[in-house]
Structure formats: C-alpha cells, structure tokens
Short mmCIF file of C-alpha atoms in Angstrom, two decimals:
data_model
loop_
_atom_site.label_atom_id
_atom_site.label_comp_id
_atom_site.label_asym_id
_atom_site.label_seq_id
_atom_site.Cartn_x
_atom_site.Cartn_y
_atom_site.Cartn_z
CA UNK A 27 0.00 0.00 0.00
CA UNK A 28 2.72 2.39 1.08
CA UNK A 29 4.95 1.35 -1.82
CA UNK A 30 2.18 2.13 -4.25
CA UNK A 31 1.76 5.58 -2.80
CA UNK A 32 5.48 6.29 -3.13
CA UNK A 33 5.34 5.10 -6.73
CA UNK A 34 2.39 7.40 -7.38
CA UNK A 35 4.28 10.42 -6.09
CA UNK A 36 7.39 9.39 -8.00
CA UNK A 37 5.43 9.21 -11.25
CA UNK A 38 3.79 12.60 -10.64
CA UNK A 39 7.17 14.16 -9.90
CA UNK A 40 8.71 12.52 -12.96
CA UNK A 41 5.94 13.89 -15.20
CA UNK A 42 6.45 17.43 -13.89
CA UNK A 43 10.24 17.25 -14.13
CA UNK A 44 9.95 15.78 -17.61
CA UNK A 45 7.62 18.55 -18.77
CA UNK A 46 9.96 21.23 -17.43
CA UNK A 47 12.95 19.54 -19.08
CA UNK A 48 11.12 19.29 -22.42
CA UNK A 49 10.15 22.94 -22.12
CA UNK A 50 13.75 23.90 -21.41
CA UNK A 51 14.91 21.79 -24.33
CA UNK A 52 12.29 23.32 -26.61
CA UNK A 53 13.60 26.82 -25.90
CA UNK A 54 17.27 25.72 -26.26
CA UNK A 55 16.62 24.17 -29.67
CA UNK A 56 14.61 27.18 -30.78
CA UNK A 57 11.17 25.55 -31.12
CA UNK A 58 9.78 27.77 -28.35
CA UNK A 59 10.44 31.47 -28.03
CA UNK A 60 11.83 32.44 -24.65
CA UNK A 61 9.72 35.60 -24.34
CA UNK A 62 6.57 33.58 -24.94
CA UNK A 63 7.52 30.49 -22.96
CA UNK A 64 10.30 31.42 -20.56
CA UNK A 65 12.00 28.22 -19.42
CA UNK A 66 12.47 27.22 -15.80
CA UNK A 67 16.07 28.42 -15.77
CA UNK A 68 14.96 31.92 -16.85
CA UNK A 69 12.22 31.93 -14.24
CA UNK A 70 14.73 30.95 -11.56
CA UNK A 71 17.11 33.73 -12.63
CA UNK A 72 14.22 36.16 -12.68
CA UNK A 73 13.26 35.11 -9.17
CA UNK A 74 16.77 35.77 -7.88
CA UNK A 75 16.74 39.17 -9.53
CA UNK A 76 13.32 40.13 -8.20
CA UNK A 77 14.16 38.88 -4.71
CA UNK A 78 17.39 40.91 -4.50
CA UNK A 79 17.49 43.98 -6.74
CA UNK A 80 13.79 44.01 -7.34
CA UNK A 81 11.61 44.72 -10.35
CA UNK A 82 11.18 47.58 -11.13
CA UNK A 83 14.59 48.16 -9.55
CA UNK A 84 14.26 48.81 -5.85
CA UNK A 85 10.97 47.03 -5.29
CA UNK A 86 11.61 43.42 -4.32
CA UNK A 87 9.06 40.64 -4.58
CA UNK A 88 8.65 40.80 -0.81
CA UNK A 89 7.44 44.37 -0.83
CA UNK A 90 5.12 43.54 -3.77
CA UNK A 91 3.64 40.73 -1.71
CA UNK A 92 3.36 42.89 1.39
CA UNK A 93 1.60 45.65 -0.54
CA UNK A 94 -0.84 43.26 -2.19
CA UNK A 95 -1.64 41.37 1.01
CA UNK A 96 -2.18 44.64 2.87
CA UNK A 97 -4.62 45.89 0.22
CA UNK A 98 -6.51 42.61 0.14
CA UNK A 99 -6.76 42.45 3.91
CA UNK A 100 -7.99 46.04 4.19
CA UNK A 101 -10.74 45.52 1.63
CA UNK A 102 -11.55 42.01 2.80
CA UNK A 103 -11.84 42.85 6.49
CA UNK A 104 -13.91 45.94 5.74
CA UNK A 105 -16.23 43.78 3.64
CA UNK A 106 -16.60 41.17 6.40
CA UNK A 107 -17.15 43.81 9.06
CA UNK A 108 -20.03 45.16 7.02
CA UNK A 109 -21.43 42.00 5.45
CA UNK A 110 -21.69 39.90 8.62
CA UNK A 111 -23.94 42.20 10.67
CA UNK A 112 -25.98 43.29 7.65
CA UNK A 113 -26.41 39.68 6.52
CA UNK A 114 -27.41 38.53 9.99
CA UNK A 115 -30.11 41.20 10.14
CA UNK A 116 -31.42 40.58 6.62
CA UNK A 117 -31.44 36.82 7.20
CA UNK A 118 -33.46 37.24 10.38
CA UNK A 119 -36.37 38.83 8.53
CA UNK A 120 -37.67 36.68 5.67
CA UNK A 121 -39.69 39.55 4.23
CA UNK A 122 -36.72 41.93 4.15
CA UNK A 123 -34.67 39.16 2.61
CA UNK A 124 -37.25 38.61 -0.13
CA UNK A 125 -37.36 42.30 -0.93
CA UNK A 126 -33.59 42.74 -1.05
CA UNK A 127 -32.73 39.51 -2.80
CA UNK A 128 -32.96 40.85 -6.38
CA UNK A 129 -30.79 43.82 -5.47
CA UNK A 130 -28.18 41.58 -3.89
CA UNK A 131 -28.13 39.15 -6.80
CA UNK A 132 -27.83 42.11 -9.18
CA UNK A 133 -24.94 43.72 -7.32
CA UNK A 134 -23.17 40.39 -6.88
CA UNK A 135 -23.43 39.70 -10.58
CA UNK A 136 -21.64 42.87 -11.66
CA UNK A 137 -18.05 41.93 -12.43
CA UNK A 138 -16.13 43.96 -9.89
CA UNK A 139 -13.47 45.11 -12.33
CA UNK A 140 -16.06 46.61 -14.62
CA UNK A 141 -16.55 49.17 -11.87
CA UNK A 142 -12.91 50.22 -12.07
CA UNK A 143 -13.37 53.25 -14.36
CA UNK A 144 -16.26 54.56 -12.29
CA UNK A 145 -14.49 54.05 -8.97
CA UNK A 146 -11.44 55.89 -10.35
CA UNK A 147 -13.68 58.80 -11.32
CA UNK A 148 -15.11 58.87 -7.79
CA UNK A 149 -12.07 58.15 -5.67
CA UNK A 150 -9.06 58.75 -7.92
CA UNK A 151 -6.48 56.17 -8.89
CA UNK A 152 -4.97 55.85 -5.42
CA UNK A 153 -4.98 53.27 -2.66
CA UNK A 154 -8.61 53.87 -1.72
CA UNK A 155 -9.85 52.78 -5.13
CA UNK A 156 -8.07 49.44 -4.92
CA UNK A 157 -9.31 48.75 -1.41
CA UNK A 158 -12.86 49.72 -2.36
CA UNK A 159 -12.87 47.39 -5.35
CA UNK A 160 -11.67 44.49 -3.24
CA UNK A 161 -14.20 45.32 -0.56
CA UNK A 162 -16.98 45.46 -3.15
CA UNK A 163 -16.15 42.06 -4.58
CA UNK A 164 -15.80 40.42 -1.16
CA UNK A 165 -18.86 42.12 0.31
CA UNK A 166 -21.53 40.68 -1.95
CA UNK A 167 -20.16 37.16 -1.84
CA UNK A 168 -19.94 37.32 1.94
CA UNK A 169 -23.34 38.94 2.28
CA UNK A 170 -25.18 36.34 0.24
CA UNK A 171 -23.44 33.57 2.12
CA UNK A 172 -24.25 35.03 5.54
CA UNK A 173 -27.90 35.40 4.54
CA UNK A 174 -28.04 31.89 3.10
CA UNK A 175 -26.31 30.53 6.20
CA UNK A 176 -29.03 31.99 8.40
CA UNK A 177 -31.97 31.21 6.12
CA UNK A 178 -31.00 27.60 5.51
CA UNK A 179 -30.41 26.59 9.11
CA UNK A 180 -31.89 23.10 9.53
CA UNK A 181 -35.51 23.66 10.60
CA UNK A 182 -35.29 20.66 12.93
CA UNK A 183 -32.70 22.52 15.00
CA UNK A 184 -34.98 25.53 15.20
CA UNK A 185 -37.91 23.36 16.25
CA UNK A 186 -35.68 21.71 18.84
CA UNK A 187 -34.72 25.13 20.17
CA UNK A 188 -38.35 26.22 20.22
CA UNK A 189 -39.37 23.05 22.05
CA UNK A 190 -37.29 24.32 24.96
CA UNK A 191 -39.26 27.54 24.97
CA UNK A 192 -36.70 29.63 23.11
CA UNK A 193 -37.94 32.31 20.75
CA UNK A 194 -36.99 35.63 19.20
CA UNK A 195 -33.54 36.97 19.94
CA UNK A 196 -32.62 34.14 22.32
CA UNK A 197 -33.50 31.52 19.69
CA UNK A 198 -31.49 33.43 17.11
CA UNK A 199 -28.47 33.80 19.34
CA UNK A 200 -28.42 30.33 20.83
CA UNK A 201 -29.48 28.21 17.86
CA UNK A 202 -29.56 30.02 14.52
CA UNK A 203 -26.23 31.79 14.87
CA UNK A 204 -24.06 28.80 15.83
CA UNK A 205 -25.85 26.63 13.28
CA UNK A 206 -25.04 29.21 10.59
CA UNK A 207 -21.33 29.49 11.41
CA UNK A 208 -19.94 26.78 9.09
CA UNK A 209 -21.56 28.26 6.03
CA UNK A 210 -20.50 31.75 7.06
CA UNK A 211 -16.97 30.44 7.32
CA UNK A 212 -17.19 28.91 3.86
CA UNK A 213 -18.45 32.26 2.60
CA UNK A 214 -15.49 34.01 4.20
CA UNK A 215 -13.11 31.64 2.43
CA UNK A 216 -14.81 32.28 -0.86
CA UNK A 217 -14.82 36.03 -0.38
CA UNK A 218 -11.07 35.91 0.16
CA UNK A 219 -10.73 34.09 -3.15
CA UNK A 220 -12.65 36.90 -4.80
CA UNK A 221 -10.28 39.40 -3.17
CA UNK A 222 -7.36 37.66 -4.84
CA UNK A 223 -9.12 37.72 -8.19
CA UNK A 224 -9.94 41.41 -7.96
CA UNK A 225 -6.53 42.56 -6.71
CA UNK A 226 -4.58 41.85 -9.87
CA UNK A 227 -6.93 43.93 -11.97
CA UNK A 228 -7.14 46.67 -9.37
CA UNK A 229 -3.36 46.96 -9.21
CA UNK A 230 -2.96 47.32 -12.95
CA UNK A 231 -3.78 51.01 -12.73
CA UNK A 232 -1.99 53.82 -10.96
CA UNK A 233 0.66 51.92 -9.05
CA UNK A 234 3.97 50.18 -9.57
CA UNK A 235 3.77 48.25 -6.33
CA UNK A 236 1.86 45.05 -5.75
CA UNK A 237 1.70 41.76 -7.62
CA UNK A 238 -0.80 43.05 -10.18
CA UNK A 239 1.45 46.01 -10.93
CA UNK A 240 4.43 43.69 -11.16
CA UNK A 241 2.68 41.61 -13.79
CA UNK A 242 1.72 44.70 -15.80
CA UNK A 243 5.22 46.18 -15.61
CA UNK A 244 6.74 42.89 -16.71
CA UNK A 245 4.41 42.82 -19.69
CA UNK A 246 5.56 46.28 -20.74
CA UNK A 247 9.17 45.07 -20.84
CA UNK A 248 8.39 41.65 -22.36
CA UNK A 249 9.71 40.05 -19.16
CA UNK A 250 7.39 37.05 -19.37
CA UNK A 251 9.34 35.19 -16.72
CA UNK A 252 8.49 37.94 -14.23
CA UNK A 253 4.84 37.68 -15.19
CA UNK A 254 4.94 33.98 -14.49
CA UNK A 255 6.65 34.59 -11.16
CA UNK A 256 3.85 37.02 -10.28
CA UNK A 257 1.26 34.40 -11.16
CA UNK A 258 3.05 31.71 -9.17
CA UNK A 259 3.40 33.92 -6.11
CA UNK A 260 -0.30 34.82 -6.22
CA UNK A 261 -1.12 31.13 -6.47
CA UNK A 262 1.11 30.24 -3.55
CA UNK A 263 -0.29 33.10 -1.44
CA UNK A 264 -3.86 32.06 -2.13
CA UNK A 265 -3.04 28.47 -1.30
CA UNK A 266 -1.29 29.35 1.95
CA UNK A 267 -4.02 31.68 3.16
CA UNK A 268 -6.79 29.28 2.17
CA UNK A 269 -5.06 26.44 4.01
CA UNK A 270 -4.59 28.71 7.00
CA UNK A 271 -8.29 29.56 7.03
CA UNK A 272 -9.24 25.89 6.80
CA UNK A 273 -6.98 25.19 9.80
CA UNK A 274 -8.54 28.13 11.64
CA UNK A 275 -11.98 26.71 10.93
CA UNK A 276 -11.01 23.37 12.40
CA UNK A 277 -9.86 25.14 15.55
CA UNK A 278 -12.85 27.48 15.84
CA UNK A 279 -15.51 24.98 14.75
CA UNK A 280 -14.14 21.71 16.07
CA UNK A 281 -17.51 20.01 15.74
CA UNK A 282 -16.58 19.29 12.21
CA UNK A 283 -19.08 20.64 9.73
CA UNK A 284 -17.16 21.37 6.58
CA UNK A 285 -19.40 24.16 5.41
CA UNK A 286 -20.09 22.61 2.06
CA UNK A 287 -22.60 24.13 -0.27
CA UNK A 288 -21.63 27.77 -0.04
CA UNK A 289 -22.08 29.69 -3.22
CA UNK A 290 -19.99 32.20 -5.08
CA UNK B 10 -61.88 9.49 28.05
CA UNK B 11 -63.98 10.67 25.22
CA UNK B 12 -62.05 9.16 22.40
CA UNK B 13 -63.39 7.19 19.49
CA UNK B 14 -66.53 5.87 21.12
CA UNK B 15 -67.40 3.99 17.97
CA UNK B 16 -63.88 2.75 17.52
CA UNK B 17 -63.76 1.37 21.02
CA UNK B 18 -62.63 -2.20 20.77
CA UNK B 19 -62.49 -5.43 22.64
CA UNK B 20 -60.21 -8.15 21.44
CA UNK B 21 -61.58 -11.66 21.81
CA UNK B 22 -58.75 -12.74 24.04
CA UNK B 23 -59.60 -10.00 26.46
CA UNK B 24 -56.10 -8.60 26.15
CA UNK B 25 -57.40 -5.25 25.10
CA UNK B 26 -59.74 -3.82 27.64
CA UNK B 27 -60.91 -0.34 27.99
CA UNK B 28 -59.60 1.36 31.10
CA UNK B 29 -62.22 3.87 32.05
CA UNK B 30 -61.30 6.95 34.02
CA UNK B 31 -63.07 10.00 35.26
CA UNK B 32 -62.59 12.75 32.70
CA UNK B 33 -61.06 15.17 35.13
CA UNK B 34 -59.14 12.86 37.39
CA UNK B 35 -55.48 12.57 36.52
CA UNK B 36 -55.77 13.60 32.91
CA UNK B 37 -52.41 14.91 31.74
CA UNK B 38 -53.37 15.93 28.23
CA UNK B 39 -56.81 16.79 27.03
CA UNK B 40 -57.34 17.45 23.35
CA UNK B 41 -60.79 18.76 22.52
CA UNK B 42 -62.21 19.11 19.06
CA UNK B 43 -58.87 19.91 17.47
CA UNK B 44 -58.86 20.58 13.74
CA UNK B 45 -55.84 21.59 11.72
CA UNK B 46 -55.87 22.71 8.15
CA UNK B 47 -53.21 24.52 6.19
CA UNK B 48 -53.83 27.52 4.03
CA UNK B 49 -56.98 29.60 4.06
CA UNK B 50 -59.84 28.22 6.18
CA UNK B 51 -61.96 25.87 4.13
CA UNK B 52 -59.51 25.85 1.23
CA UNK B 53 -56.27 24.22 2.32
CA UNK B 54 -56.04 20.52 3.05
CA UNK B 55 -57.41 19.41 6.39
CA UNK B 56 -54.70 17.47 8.20
CA UNK B 57 -56.63 16.75 11.36
CA UNK B 58 -60.38 16.81 11.87
CA UNK B 59 -62.16 17.02 15.21
CA UNK B 60 -59.66 15.14 17.29
CA UNK B 61 -60.73 14.35 20.84
CA UNK B 62 -58.21 12.58 23.00
CA UNK B 63 -57.45 12.42 26.68
CA UNK B 64 -54.22 11.00 28.01
CA UNK B 65 -54.01 10.10 31.66
CA UNK B 66 -51.10 10.91 33.87
CA UNK B 67 -48.13 8.50 33.48
CA UNK B 68 -49.86 6.85 30.57
CA UNK B 69 -47.82 5.68 27.59
CA UNK B 70 -49.82 6.37 24.46
CA UNK B 71 -48.74 5.65 20.90
CA UNK B 72 -50.10 7.32 17.82
CA UNK B 73 -49.97 4.94 14.89
CA UNK B 74 -51.00 5.51 11.31
CA UNK B 75 -49.92 5.80 7.72
CA UNK B 76 -48.01 8.77 6.43
CA UNK B 77 -50.34 11.71 6.01
CA UNK B 78 -52.60 10.78 8.91
CA UNK B 79 -51.41 13.84 10.81
CA UNK B 80 -49.79 12.04 13.74
CA UNK B 81 -46.74 14.27 13.72
CA UNK B 82 -48.91 17.36 13.34
CA UNK B 83 -50.94 16.25 16.35
CA UNK B 84 -47.73 15.78 18.32
CA UNK B 85 -46.49 19.23 17.27
CA UNK B 86 -49.78 20.75 18.39
CA UNK B 87 -49.44 19.12 21.81
CA UNK B 88 -45.85 20.38 21.89
CA UNK B 89 -47.07 23.90 21.19
CA UNK B 90 -44.89 24.07 18.08
CA UNK B 91 -47.97 24.38 15.87
CA UNK B 92 -51.33 25.98 16.59
CA UNK B 93 -54.53 24.11 15.88
CA UNK B 94 -56.93 25.80 13.45
CA UNK B 95 -59.65 25.24 16.01
CA UNK B 96 -60.09 23.35 19.23
CA UNK B 97 -58.05 23.32 22.41
CA UNK B 98 -55.25 21.37 24.01
CA UNK B 99 -54.81 21.39 27.75
CA UNK B 100 -51.94 20.05 29.81
CA UNK B 101 -52.95 19.47 33.39
CA UNK B 102 -55.85 21.82 32.87
CA UNK B 103 -53.79 24.68 31.42
CA UNK B 104 -54.41 25.61 27.82
CA UNK B 105 -51.33 25.08 25.65
CA UNK B 106 -50.19 28.38 24.16
CA UNK B 107 -46.72 27.36 23.09
CA UNK B 108 -43.75 25.19 23.96
CA UNK B 109 -42.17 25.14 27.38
CA UNK B 110 -45.33 24.36 29.33
CA UNK B 111 -44.12 21.04 30.60
CA UNK B 112 -43.66 19.33 27.26
CA UNK B 113 -40.33 17.77 26.35
CA UNK B 114 -39.84 16.75 22.75
CA UNK B 115 -37.63 14.10 21.18
CA UNK B 116 -37.45 14.43 17.42
CA UNK B 117 -36.87 11.79 14.80
CA UNK B 118 -33.17 12.41 14.29
CA UNK B 119 -30.44 14.98 13.77
CA UNK B 120 -32.03 17.38 16.22
CA UNK B 121 -29.05 17.55 18.56
CA UNK B 122 -27.08 20.76 18.24
CA UNK B 123 -24.03 19.67 16.26
CA UNK B 124 -21.81 22.38 17.75
CA UNK B 125 -22.34 21.10 21.28
CA UNK B 126 -20.94 18.01 22.93
CA UNK B 127 -23.35 15.47 24.38
CA UNK B 128 -22.97 17.07 27.78
CA UNK B 129 -23.58 20.59 26.51
CA UNK B 130 -26.61 19.46 24.55
CA UNK B 131 -28.10 18.17 27.78
CA UNK B 132 -27.01 21.28 29.69
CA UNK B 133 -28.88 23.29 27.04
CA UNK B 134 -32.04 21.51 28.16
CA UNK B 135 -31.89 23.13 31.59
CA UNK B 136 -33.65 26.41 30.93
CA UNK B 137 -34.11 27.24 34.59
CA UNK B 138 -32.15 30.47 35.06
CA UNK B 139 -31.85 29.93 38.80
CA UNK B 140 -29.60 26.93 38.30
CA UNK B 141 -25.89 27.63 38.36
CA UNK B 142 -23.71 26.40 35.54
CA UNK B 143 -22.08 23.74 37.68
CA UNK B 144 -25.48 22.57 38.92
CA UNK B 145 -26.63 22.18 35.35
CA UNK B 146 -23.51 20.25 34.42
CA UNK B 147 -23.85 17.97 37.37
CA UNK B 148 -27.48 17.20 36.59
CA UNK B 149 -26.68 16.78 32.91
CA UNK B 150 -24.10 14.17 33.85
CA UNK B 151 -26.72 12.38 35.92
CA UNK B 152 -29.06 12.33 32.95
CA UNK B 153 -26.33 11.04 30.65
CA UNK B 154 -25.77 8.31 33.16
CA UNK B 155 -29.48 7.54 33.16
CA UNK B 156 -29.39 6.97 29.41
CA UNK B 157 -26.15 5.01 29.70
CA UNK B 158 -23.85 7.52 28.04
CA UNK B 159 -21.58 8.77 30.82
CA UNK B 160 -18.52 7.92 28.77
CA UNK B 161 -19.63 9.93 25.75
CA UNK B 162 -20.15 13.26 27.52
CA UNK B 163 -17.48 15.05 25.51
CA UNK B 164 -18.34 13.61 22.12
CA UNK B 165 -19.91 15.72 19.40
CA UNK B 166 -23.07 14.36 17.74
CA UNK B 167 -21.22 13.50 14.53
CA UNK B 168 -18.92 11.27 16.58
CA UNK B 169 -21.87 9.30 17.94
CA UNK B 170 -23.99 6.56 16.41
CA UNK B 171 -27.65 7.22 15.69
CA UNK B 172 -28.64 5.27 18.80
CA UNK B 173 -26.31 7.28 21.01
CA UNK B 174 -27.61 10.51 19.53
CA UNK B 175 -31.18 9.57 20.36
CA UNK B 176 -30.16 8.67 23.91
CA UNK B 177 -28.68 12.15 24.26
CA UNK B 178 -31.84 13.62 22.75
CA UNK B 179 -33.90 11.82 25.40
CA UNK B 180 -31.59 13.07 28.15
CA UNK B 181 -31.87 16.61 26.77
CA UNK B 182 -35.66 16.43 26.75
CA UNK B 183 -35.64 15.08 30.31
CA UNK B 184 -33.53 18.04 31.43
CA UNK B 185 -36.64 20.18 31.29
CA UNK B 186 -38.13 17.75 33.78
CA UNK B 187 -41.19 17.66 31.54
CA UNK B 188 -44.50 16.31 32.75
CA UNK B 189 -45.07 15.08 29.24
CA UNK B 190 -42.58 13.47 26.92
CA UNK B 191 -43.50 13.81 23.27
CA UNK B 192 -41.62 11.56 20.91
CA UNK B 193 -41.82 11.82 17.14
CA UNK B 194 -40.66 8.51 15.67
CA UNK B 195 -37.54 8.75 17.81
CA UNK B 196 -36.23 5.32 16.87
CA UNK B 197 -37.47 5.28 13.29
CA UNK B 198 -34.03 5.75 11.75
CA UNK B 199 -32.26 3.16 13.87
CA UNK B 200 -31.40 -0.40 13.02
CA UNK B 201 -33.62 -3.10 14.48
CA UNK B 202 -31.33 -4.18 17.33
CA UNK B 203 -30.54 -0.65 18.49
CA UNK B 204 -34.20 0.14 18.20
CA UNK B 205 -35.28 -2.67 20.53
CA UNK B 206 -32.49 -1.73 22.93
CA UNK B 207 -33.70 1.85 23.06
CA UNK B 208 -37.30 0.78 23.49
CA UNK B 209 -36.27 -1.15 26.60
CA UNK B 210 -34.25 1.85 27.83
CA UNK B 211 -37.22 4.10 27.29
CA UNK B 212 -39.53 1.82 29.26
CA UNK B 213 -37.01 1.71 32.07
CA UNK B 214 -36.75 5.52 32.12
CA UNK B 215 -40.51 5.90 31.85
CA UNK B 216 -41.02 3.62 34.82
CA UNK B 217 -38.27 5.30 36.84
CA UNK B 218 -39.29 8.87 36.08
CA UNK B 219 -43.05 8.54 35.86
CA UNK B 220 -43.73 10.56 32.75
CA UNK B 221 -46.72 10.79 30.50
CA UNK B 222 -45.52 9.76 27.06
CA UNK B 223 -47.04 10.37 23.65
CA UNK B 224 -45.12 8.37 21.10
CA UNK B 225 -45.53 8.64 17.35
CA UNK B 226 -44.50 5.60 15.35
CA UNK B 227 -45.46 3.74 12.24
CA UNK B 228 -44.25 0.46 13.66
CA UNK B 229 -47.07 -1.65 15.07
CA UNK B 230 -44.58 -3.80 16.94
CA UNK B 231 -43.03 -0.76 18.54
CA UNK B 232 -46.39 0.63 19.60
CA UNK B 233 -47.37 -2.73 21.06
CA UNK B 234 -44.08 -3.26 22.85
CA UNK B 235 -44.29 0.09 24.58
CA UNK B 236 -47.77 1.44 25.05
CA UNK B 237 -50.64 1.35 27.49
CA UNK B 238 -52.82 2.54 24.67
CA UNK B 239 -52.50 2.62 20.92
CA UNK B 240 -54.39 5.27 18.99
CA UNK B 241 -54.93 4.45 15.34
CA UNK B 242 -55.18 7.43 13.07
CA UNK B 243 -56.72 7.31 9.62
CA UNK B 244 -55.65 9.73 6.89
CA UNK B 245 -57.40 12.31 4.68
CA UNK B 246 -58.36 13.99 6.87
CA UNK B 247 -56.46 12.77 9.92
CA UNK B 248 -58.87 11.36 12.47
CA UNK B 249 -58.93 8.82 15.26
CA UNK B 250 -59.97 5.44 13.95
CA UNK B 251 -59.44 3.18 16.93
CA UNK B 252 -58.40 3.52 20.54
CA UNK B 253 -56.95 0.28 21.87
CA UNK B 254 -55.95 -0.38 25.45
CA UNK B 255 -52.97 -2.74 25.58
CA UNK B 256 -53.37 -4.61 28.80
CA UNK B 257 -50.37 -6.89 28.55
CA UNK B 258 -47.73 -7.19 31.27
CA UNK B 259 -44.28 -5.86 30.43
CA UNK B 260 -41.82 -6.95 29.22
CA UNK B 261 -43.88 -8.04 26.27
CA UNK B 262 -42.96 -10.88 24.00
CA UNK B 263 -43.70 -10.65 20.33
CA UNK B 264 -44.44 -14.34 20.36
CA UNK B 265 -47.19 -13.96 22.97
CA UNK B 266 -50.49 -15.00 21.28
CA UNK B 267 -52.22 -11.94 22.71
CA UNK B 268 -49.48 -9.73 21.25
CA UNK B 269 -50.03 -11.38 17.88
CA UNK B 270 -53.79 -10.98 18.16
CA UNK B 271 -53.42 -7.27 18.89
CA UNK B 272 -50.94 -6.89 16.06
CA UNK B 273 -53.52 -8.44 13.75
CA UNK B 274 -56.20 -6.16 15.14
CA UNK B 275 -54.13 -3.01 14.52
CA UNK B 276 -53.02 -4.25 11.14
CA UNK B 277 -56.64 -4.67 10.09
CA UNK B 278 -57.47 -1.26 11.49
CA UNK B 279 -54.71 0.37 9.49
CA UNK B 280 -55.39 -1.39 6.23
CA UNK B 281 -59.14 -0.90 6.24
#
C-alpha cells in the first residue's frame, strides 16, 4: 500500500520534471520562443533578480507581496465587518430578505473590475480605489453567504430550540447563529478568493507596487518570466491563506461541519 | 376518556380492555375538538379533523397511522410548536399556548445541536435560570448516566452513532423535567437491534421517572411493545380510527399470542 503511494508520487514528480525539461529543451533548440515560454532556468534567474534587486529596480518581490496582502486584507476585512452584521439582520427577517434579494443578486453579478473606471472617477487612482474594489467584490459574496447561512439553518434545530421555549432573539443567538457558522466560514473563504481575483486587476492602474502592478510592468518590458513569477506567487499566497483559514476553521468549529454548499 | 366511542374495541382474548377513568381525574393531556388545516380556512387541506383525545397521567400512548394521517402534526400541536386551526389542548388543565409548558420533545433524528458536545446538549435543556452552571452540568451528567452515556459526555453528535444521539436527545428532553414526553418517531431511523435496545431503555426511564408519554410511530410492533394505549389514526383527513388499550404485562414478548392478536387487530385497522 505504502509502496504504491510512493510510486504514485514518484510518477507525478517525474511527469512534472519531464515537462519542465522538455520545455527547457524546446527553448534551447529554438522551437519555443523564450519571451513567450520562458524556461524554468529563466524563471529561476528572474526570481533571484526580483528577490534581490527588485523589479522595477528597488521594489523586491517581498514588498510587492506585502503591498498586495495589505490591500486585500484592508478591503476584505472591511467587507466582512459590514457584510456579517448586515447579513445577519437581513437573514433574520424573511420579508426583508425577499425584498432585497434581487438587489443583492444584481450587485453580486456585476463583475467587480467593470466598476474600475467609475471608482477611479469617484475616488481617484490611489490606494482607496483598490481597497474599495476588493471590498466590493468580497462584500456581496460574503453577504449572500451570511444570509443563506441563516436562512437555511436546519428547521429541525430551530424546532428543537423552540421546544425548549426559546424564541426571538434568544433563539437566534443560541441556535440560529451557531448553526449558521460553518456556512458563514465557507463564505469568508470564498470572499477571500474573490479578493485575490480582484486585486490583480485593481493593481494594474496607478501603481507600480503590488503583484498586479508587477505583472503589468513585466508585460511592458516583455519580461514574461516575471509575469509567471507574479502568477506563481499569487497562487502560492492564495493556497497558503486558504489552508490557513481551513486550519482556523477546524480550531474554531471543532464540531466538524465542513461548510459545504456555499455559493460564489 | 372521550375518544373514538365507535372505535372502542375489545379483542376476543380480552387482552385489550378499555380502562375507564373520570374525565377530570389525573388527565395529563386533554385534546378537545382539534382541527388543523393549512392555508386559508376551508380551502387548504385538512390534516386533522375534530380530534378528541385524553391521556391520563403516566400513561404511555402511541399514535400509529400511515403517512399523512397527521400524527406528527398532532404531536407538534401538543408540543405547542404548531397551533390548531380550532379546538383546544390542555396540559394538566392549562391551555397550551406554546412550547415550554411542561412538554419535552424528542425528534426523529439529527435534532441535537451539532456544535455542542453530548454534555452541553443536555445542559442546554436546563432552561431554569436559577440553576448555576455547575449545577446544570452535574445534573446533565446524571441524565447522561441515566441513558447510559456517561462515557460519551465530551463527544460531538457527529462522533456518535444514531442510537447514542437519540439517547442524548432523550436526556436533553428530560432536562426540562417535563411532565409530558413527546416523541416523534424517535427510533425510526435506527437499526432493528438498536431500536429494541432503546425501546427497553425508554420503558425503564418511563417507569423510573413517571412521565406521560405520547409516542408517534409507524411500527405496530413498537407501539405494542411500549404502550398502554395505541391510537390508530386514519388519513385524509387525519382522524382517530381506533383507541386500543394494551393490557399486557411488560416486558412483552412478540411471540405472545395476545401480542399477535393485537398486532392483527391493529393491522386490520390500518389497512381498512
């Protein structure tokens, strides 16, 4: 059993290494153009450059990451701080929920980046605009998940709570709220994903710092390997943060619901 | 005892005899003329029509019937979780206006709070604000012991089998110290062996704690194994078809000829 698993990993690794080697070979022999398909060696060199002297010169990958993460967190946390209480209130009143649902679906459906020109007109091309765009994208995803989390609490749990004489605010606090937590958590994870999607677009305007800006700058100079590094770093960041959140969920909600069924 | 005068039955063996009681003396639940329909009056389907039923104190009564006969609705009305369209329900002479008037409810399944351990689920059942937290915990442990689950106090529901979960659910309902225990097919989702085990547990608890029990089931065997009285409900609209007193000593054997005769009797009542 164990041997088979090792073999599996070995094969996966061999496939990846083989693909990279073929790629490298393709560029060396001239079948692939390096500016279109920068080989692994170029990417590695690029990473050393960007980690030490920086790209554009003076801005290392670490400060790009820091800038991007800071922007995402600002927008994301603002969105959660707003979406959670608003969603809890809307979810508590079925009638209000019914009335607001079309508005929420409408707002959630607008691609966040399509708002970019308008937000720039309102708030300029500075930091605020980027944070607002992230917050917008995260907000609607979080809001609809908080509402759904409250609305779709298992009715049996509510009846059980009521059978002990609970009603109104006490019922909401003691039964509905804890029962809604897993789905709210799933919504929070999804909203963070949206933040990462929005950030790259938001950073393509009016800044030279941040991973999105890095990718745009690299494009201008045909430094495709830097673009790929930007992509990889965003991927790794998303993966690390998502894993961190999953671990946090296991600590905070040890009773083990996985919060499946949240929606984007 | 005003139930189903026409449906009143005597089995040839004499196993089922009518236990008459004064209407007022010791009646725990009195359901008078209860009708329940959904939707606008006179338009929606009528789930229950003119139900009259009196349950005596410490009596174990089962409601048996096909799906759609309104047995769960009737239970919910007694629990105060649903309001009847007309008619009244009284518990010990007080009109039922909602839950928490001495009714404890055990639901079919998955009604434990998944975010609480077994112990905390039972602690939740103690709604009495004058009890301190440690008092509640101590009593909750006693109740877990009563249902044979002392060792599982710190387990979450998802870590427990269906049988264990229903034991906790019974303990939680008992935490209210209810006069009346209402059970909605509590063992319906369990395998046969666990089910029989829990039936015996329930009888033991019922005898130890002296509760009035209303028990919804669609298993004739289960109703016969447990009850003092079996109420047969007929569907469309839900109404009381038969009211059978089960005058067999406990523990009851399914092979007992009187048990078989009663089973036959109920079977005929349900399939007619």
